[in-house]
Amino acid sequence: MSDFNIMEDKLSNAQIAWRAAQDIEDGSYVNLGIGFPEMIAKFQPEGRDVTYHTENGVLGFGKAPAEGEEDWDLINAGKKAITLNPGASFFHHADSFSMVRGGHLDLAVLGAYQVAQNGDLANWRVGSKGVPAVGGAMDLVHGAKRVAVVTDHVTKDGGPKLVKTCTFPLTGVGCVTRIYTSLAVIDIEGGKFILREKLPGLTMEALQAVTGATLHTDGDVLDLIVPEDL
Amino acid sequence: MSDFNIMEDKLSNAQIAWRAAQDIEDGSYVNLGIGFPEMIAKFQPEGRDVTYHTENGVLGFGKAPAEGEEDWDLINAGKKAITLNPGASFFHHADSFSMVRGGHLDLAVLGAYQVAQNGDLANWRVGSKGVPAVGGAMDLVHGAKRVAVVTDHVTKDGGPKLVKTCTFPLTGVGCVTRIYTSLAVIDIEGGKFILREKLPGLTMEALQAVTGATLHTDGDVLDLIVPEDL
Amino acid sequence: MDKTISTVAEAVADIPDGAQVMIGGFGGSGAPIELIHALINRFRATGSPKNITVINNNAGNGYIGIAAMIKAGMVKKMICSFPRSSNAEAFNEKFLAGEIELELVPQGTLAERIRAAGAGIPAFYTPTSFGTELAEGKPTEEFDGKMYVRERWLKADFALIKGQQGDTVGNMTYRMAGRNFNPLMAMAAAKTIAQVSELGEPGSIDPQQVITPGIFVDAIVEVAQPQQEEVLVRTGVVY
Amino acid sequence: MDKTISTVAEAVADIPDGAQVMIGGFGGSGAPIELIHALINRFRATGSPKNITVINNNAGNGYIGIAAMIKAGMVKKMICSFPRSSNAEAFNEKFLAGEIELELVPQGTLAERIRAAGAGIPAFYTPTSFGTELAEGKPTEEFDGKMYVRERWLKADFALIKGQQGDTVGNMTYRMAGRNFNPLMAMAAAKTIAQVSELGEPGSIDPQQVITPGIFVDAIVEVAQPQQEEVLVRTGVVY
């Protein structure tokens, strides 16, 4: 056990994205936040029919176009060029956020600076310096039936990102229901972190040591197993 | 003067509608209430380009189709068949009432049971009996830049419809800006009836006698002159 | 994600007793007659669903559609704007006999409450009905010197709607003024059931011309030659 | 009721100093570059309009469009959701130097506040931003056990928007994701000025396919080969 090095043996972002993708249900409507969460679409399991929403007003978009084939009127919320799948639709921003706020999405996945054990999320700014920018994050944390986070388990300095109480400015209160980290899969229920899966080489003690609030269990803790070549 | 008979020499509904039509400005967007107000469109003066709105989701409709040529998916708020003018558009009910409430209409014209000197309108029910029905009247009295009323000056019994305070259930508070009656044209300003025009044969005293609140003047009172053959 | 249902009977099979059901249409335009009649058939055959609350602009006309639902005794309550129509005996009789409840809502407020439900807006302020008996008991507030009434969202368990084109993933268009409440109700119900005149594959509707995106539609059934409520009323059809 | 204006310069000629101006677009899609540049030209030639408040999702990219307005010193304040972009030096420099104000609004709240202005809804409740610093000082309320923040409508004196097809009475369509904020801003401004790629006669757009009805548009100008903001940014164009 002692040979597990949290900074070296943790999952890559691609591996975290792969794990998150396994939980996306067939027939679901999903919004993937800009950046890291977008990577999840690449790992959508075969045979699952998933419709992706982007808050600038497109439902049913597909892969990025080949370089040079971009149409810059056809972009996602990250301002990257996209393509359309059959059955896509366009709509204005108020309708788009009606889909978000109105509870029509099955899943939203976001990145995080910090997640608290009560489900509070901080992911939009780390302090008062620089130019603040919020975008759709504060909307996306409300309304989707499930709000999940993908994140490294710890900061670059090794400090916890899963905490008792967020110290960074909040994006939303009590909104996160599941966290996919570089070490574990954790649900938030009743104001507690409930550990569902952890990397096989990692002890409970070691995981707890890099987590800022108590990890509870509720039934078996499964091995978090992902493809190695990601 | 004494030969003027208020019940016999008053304007017909068509004549009232004709007078109201003269004030519809070129280039304006107008909603005409179901029933009597709808008649105004027939008298739209030559050379004025007016776009009619109907709250069930059509802008830019035209005349009724010939009998037998009705398409019952193409109707107005009164559920009468209509036709489209070039440049028409369809939209859903929330967008339609956005046009109303959001101040996008230049003029709405409604009927009335009573209008009070402060602009209160009662036009949706006369008591507590029977089946109540409100439709779009309570919305239409808000938002249009001008809210006008067309009405007989008095009830069938000769009682005043222009009153100090409405006794029937209100449709809207302080909303009416001009009244076209069978005897006069009256503005509402600063909580007062301001007489603008009256039938030439009618004395001020006779008009005041059938009006339930004081008629004020502000400058000349013009003769209310309409085509006789309507 | 094929949302196609092959018959109107199957499409309405899981609406339970006591459900709150939005039904699209304004007068006869955009009224999903076949879905309504399928629901009446189920009630006649099984006694369910009963005690339904219906949300529509009107309260039915003639002896078909919502009027036939009321006549059949399935409807506990109407939430509507204009129940008084030229041919609304079915509702009128029950109402005057005290056998059906009525929540009367101004038309624009009805539309906005439904839209708010779909948009996740629990309450909003409107000038409509301020100072009238329809605002009694509702919070009021002044903004920029004008008074407004606070209204709540209006949700439903089911919506029955009618479109023109549809595709198997639920995208829809509407025919002319048949649009009316249909796209709003599609957003506001937990389950939206749509009938369309033409049902195609995904991609058969230009993405720019979709009026209701498929995310708002749960079940879609083709009714190729739909009946038109107004025509049925005018020809005296009794369902 | 011909709303056609023949040049972008004439279209923006009456925007005064201090105006609150909504500008459509999300990133480069749907951004009315020619209208913005016409406004910059006027400022460079006459010193007006200055002290403009701009409402847009972003705060400009590169050295064209809104970024060029900011660089030129015309903009007093930005009301936006995401000023921090990959290429937003124009805003960043002014902001960090304290030379431009910022009102930061969550994206969905920004859209809904604009829509509310167009719809005559002075205030509404949203779950968005509850418990965050962006809700500080705003009224909150519980509905059905959940907490919400009250937000006010957001109006403008002018809107500059970009469409695909237009007709002379102001009906419009949009090209793909270029729709974004454009139809909402058209509703919310006292005067809406639109540029479209194709300007036709009334009737040239199917009434069922109109996205913005002409009632929301006051002036319309054809820009047959509009520039695309993203392409300008990527090719390093400086206006």
Short mmCIF file of N, CA and C in Angstrom, two decimals, chain D residues 97-157:
data_model
loop_
_atom_site.label_atom_id
_atom_site.label_comp_id
_atom_site.label_asym_id
_atom_site.label_seq_id
_atom_site.Cartn_x
_atom_site.Cartn_y
_atom_site.Cartn_z
N ALA D 97 -6.99 48.68 -14.90
CA ALA D 97 -6.58 50.06 -14.67
C ALA D 97 -7.71 50.89 -14.04
N GLY D 98 -8.86 50.26 -13.82
CA GLY D 98 -9.98 50.97 -13.20
C GLY D 98 -10.65 51.96 -14.15
N GLU D 99 -10.49 51.74 -15.44
CA GLU D 99 -11.03 52.69 -16.42
C GLU D 99 -12.34 52.25 -17.06
N ILE D 100 -12.83 51.09 -16.61
CA ILE D 100 -14.13 50.63 -17.14
C ILE D 100 -14.85 49.91 -16.02
N GLU D 101 -16.17 50.12 -15.95
CA GLU D 101 -16.97 49.43 -14.92
C GLU D 101 -17.43 48.08 -15.45
N LEU D 102 -17.73 47.20 -14.50
CA LEU D 102 -18.20 45.87 -14.87
C LEU D 102 -19.37 45.48 -13.98
N GLU D 103 -20.49 45.07 -14.57
CA GLU D 103 -21.55 44.40 -13.84
C GLU D 103 -21.59 42.97 -14.35
N LEU D 104 -21.21 42.05 -13.47
CA LEU D 104 -21.11 40.64 -13.87
C LEU D 104 -22.43 39.93 -13.57
N VAL D 105 -23.00 39.28 -14.56
CA VAL D 105 -24.31 38.64 -14.43
C VAL D 105 -24.20 37.20 -14.92
N PRO D 106 -24.69 36.24 -14.16
CA PRO D 106 -24.68 34.86 -14.68
C PRO D 106 -25.40 34.79 -16.03
N GLN D 107 -24.88 33.96 -16.89
CA GLN D 107 -25.33 33.96 -18.29
C GLN D 107 -26.83 33.73 -18.46
N GLY D 108 -27.36 32.76 -17.73
CA GLY D 108 -28.80 32.49 -17.85
C GLY D 108 -29.63 33.60 -17.25
N THR D 109 -29.13 34.21 -16.21
CA THR D 109 -29.82 35.35 -15.60
C THR D 109 -29.77 36.55 -16.54
N LEU D 110 -28.65 36.73 -17.20
CA LEU D 110 -28.54 37.81 -18.18
C LEU D 110 -29.60 37.63 -19.28
N ALA D 111 -29.69 36.41 -19.81
CA ALA D 111 -30.68 36.13 -20.86
C ALA D 111 -32.09 36.37 -20.34
N GLU D 112 -32.37 35.90 -19.13
CA GLU D 112 -33.73 36.01 -18.60
C GLU D 112 -34.07 37.45 -18.24
N ARG D 113 -33.11 38.21 -17.76
CA ARG D 113 -33.37 39.62 -17.44
C ARG D 113 -33.70 40.40 -18.72
N ILE D 114 -33.01 40.08 -19.79
CA ILE D 114 -33.27 40.74 -21.07
C ILE D 114 -34.64 40.33 -21.60
N ARG D 115 -34.92 39.04 -21.53
CA ARG D 115 -36.22 38.54 -21.98
C ARG D 115 -37.33 39.18 -21.15
N ALA D 116 -37.12 39.30 -19.82
CA ALA D 116 -38.13 39.91 -18.94
C ALA D 116 -38.42 41.35 -19.35
N ALA D 117 -37.37 42.08 -19.69
CA ALA D 117 -37.56 43.47 -20.13
C ALA D 117 -38.46 43.51 -21.36
N GLY D 118 -38.20 42.62 -22.28
CA GLY D 118 -39.01 42.59 -23.50
C GLY D 118 -40.43 42.14 -23.25
N ALA D 119 -40.63 41.36 -22.19
CA ALA D 119 -41.94 40.77 -21.92
C ALA D 119 -42.74 41.54 -20.89
N GLY D 120 -42.21 42.68 -20.39
CA GLY D 120 -42.95 43.47 -19.43
C GLY D 120 -43.02 42.85 -18.04
N ILE D 121 -42.03 42.06 -17.71
CA ILE D 121 -41.93 41.40 -16.40
C ILE D 121 -40.82 42.11 -15.62
N PRO D 122 -41.18 42.95 -14.63
CA PRO D 122 -40.16 43.79 -14.00
C PRO D 122 -39.20 43.02 -13.10
N ALA D 123 -39.62 41.84 -12.63
CA ALA D 123 -38.77 41.06 -11.72
C ALA D 123 -39.22 39.62 -11.73
N PHE D 124 -38.27 38.73 -11.45
CA PHE D 124 -38.58 37.30 -11.41
C PHE D 124 -37.61 36.64 -10.44
N TYR D 125 -37.92 35.43 -10.06
CA TYR D 125 -37.08 34.68 -9.12
C TYR D 125 -36.35 33.57 -9.87
N THR D 126 -35.08 33.40 -9.54
CA THR D 126 -34.27 32.35 -10.14
C THR D 126 -33.41 31.69 -9.07
N PRO D 127 -33.16 30.38 -9.20
CA PRO D 127 -32.26 29.73 -8.24
C PRO D 127 -30.80 30.16 -8.46
N THR D 128 -30.52 30.65 -9.66
CA THR D 128 -29.15 30.97 -10.06
C THR D 128 -28.55 32.05 -9.17
N SER D 129 -27.37 31.79 -8.68
CA SER D 129 -26.55 32.71 -7.86
C SER D 129 -26.97 32.74 -6.40
N PHE D 130 -28.04 32.02 -6.01
CA PHE D 130 -28.40 32.03 -4.60
C PHE D 130 -27.22 31.56 -3.75
N GLY D 131 -26.94 32.32 -2.70
CA GLY D 131 -25.86 31.95 -1.79
C GLY D 131 -24.48 32.34 -2.27
N THR D 132 -24.40 33.04 -3.39
CA THR D 132 -23.10 33.45 -3.92
C THR D 132 -22.94 34.96 -3.81
N GLU D 133 -21.73 35.42 -4.07
CA GLU D 133 -21.50 36.86 -3.93
C GLU D 133 -22.25 37.67 -5.00
N LEU D 134 -22.64 37.03 -6.09
CA LEU D 134 -23.39 37.76 -7.12
C LEU D 134 -24.85 38.01 -6.71
N ALA D 135 -25.27 37.39 -5.61
CA ALA D 135 -26.63 37.63 -5.11
C ALA D 135 -26.65 38.62 -3.96
N GLU D 136 -25.48 39.10 -3.58
CA GLU D 136 -25.43 39.99 -2.41
C GLU D 136 -26.30 41.23 -2.61
N GLY D 137 -27.10 41.52 -1.60
CA GLY D 137 -27.97 42.70 -1.66
C GLY D 137 -29.27 42.48 -2.40
N LYS D 138 -29.45 41.29 -2.97
CA LYS D 138 -30.70 41.04 -3.71
C LYS D 138 -31.70 40.33 -2.81
N PRO D 139 -33.00 40.64 -2.99
CA PRO D 139 -34.00 39.95 -2.17
C PRO D 139 -33.99 38.45 -2.49
N THR D 140 -34.23 37.63 -1.47
CA THR D 140 -34.34 36.20 -1.69
C THR D 140 -35.67 35.72 -1.13
N GLU D 141 -36.11 34.58 -1.60
CA GLU D 141 -37.37 34.04 -1.09
C GLU D 141 -37.43 32.55 -1.32
N GLU D 142 -38.16 31.87 -0.42
CA GLU D 142 -38.32 30.43 -0.54
C GLU D 142 -39.62 30.11 -1.25
N PHE D 143 -39.53 29.25 -2.24
CA PHE D 143 -40.73 28.72 -2.88
C PHE D 143 -40.64 27.19 -2.88
N ASP D 144 -41.66 26.54 -2.38
CA ASP D 144 -41.70 25.08 -2.38
C ASP D 144 -40.41 24.49 -1.79
N GLY D 145 -39.89 25.13 -0.74
CA GLY D 145 -38.76 24.56 -0.03
C GLY D 145 -37.38 24.85 -0.62
N LYS D 146 -37.33 25.64 -1.68
CA LYS D 146 -36.04 25.96 -2.30
C LYS D 146 -35.85 27.47 -2.31
N MET D 147 -34.62 27.92 -2.21
CA MET D 147 -34.36 29.35 -2.13
C MET D 147 -34.07 29.94 -3.52
N TYR D 148 -34.56 31.15 -3.72
CA TYR D 148 -34.41 31.84 -5.00
C TYR D 148 -34.02 33.31 -4.79
N VAL D 149 -33.41 33.85 -5.81
CA VAL D 149 -32.98 35.25 -5.81
C VAL D 149 -33.89 36.04 -6.75
N ARG D 150 -34.25 37.25 -6.32
CA ARG D 150 -35.07 38.07 -7.20
C ARG D 150 -34.18 38.94 -8.09
N GLU D 151 -34.43 38.87 -9.37
CA GLU D 151 -33.67 39.64 -10.35
C GLU D 151 -34.60 40.60 -11.08
N ARG D 152 -34.05 41.74 -11.50
CA ARG D 152 -34.83 42.76 -12.22
C ARG D 152 -34.62 42.65 -13.72
N TRP D 153 -35.62 43.17 -14.46
CA TRP D 153 -35.45 43.22 -15.92
C TRP D 153 -34.27 44.09 -16.30
N LEU D 154 -33.75 43.89 -17.49
CA LEU D 154 -32.61 44.67 -17.99
C LEU D 154 -33.00 45.24 -19.36
N LYS D 155 -33.17 46.54 -19.39
CA LYS D 155 -33.59 47.21 -20.63
C LYS D 155 -32.43 47.94 -21.28
N ALA D 156 -32.62 48.34 -22.49
CA ALA D 156 -31.59 49.14 -23.16
C ALA D 156 -32.24 50.21 -24.02
N ASP D 157 -31.44 51.22 -24.33
CA ASP D 157 -31.92 52.26 -25.25
C ASP D 157 -31.88 51.75 -26.69
#
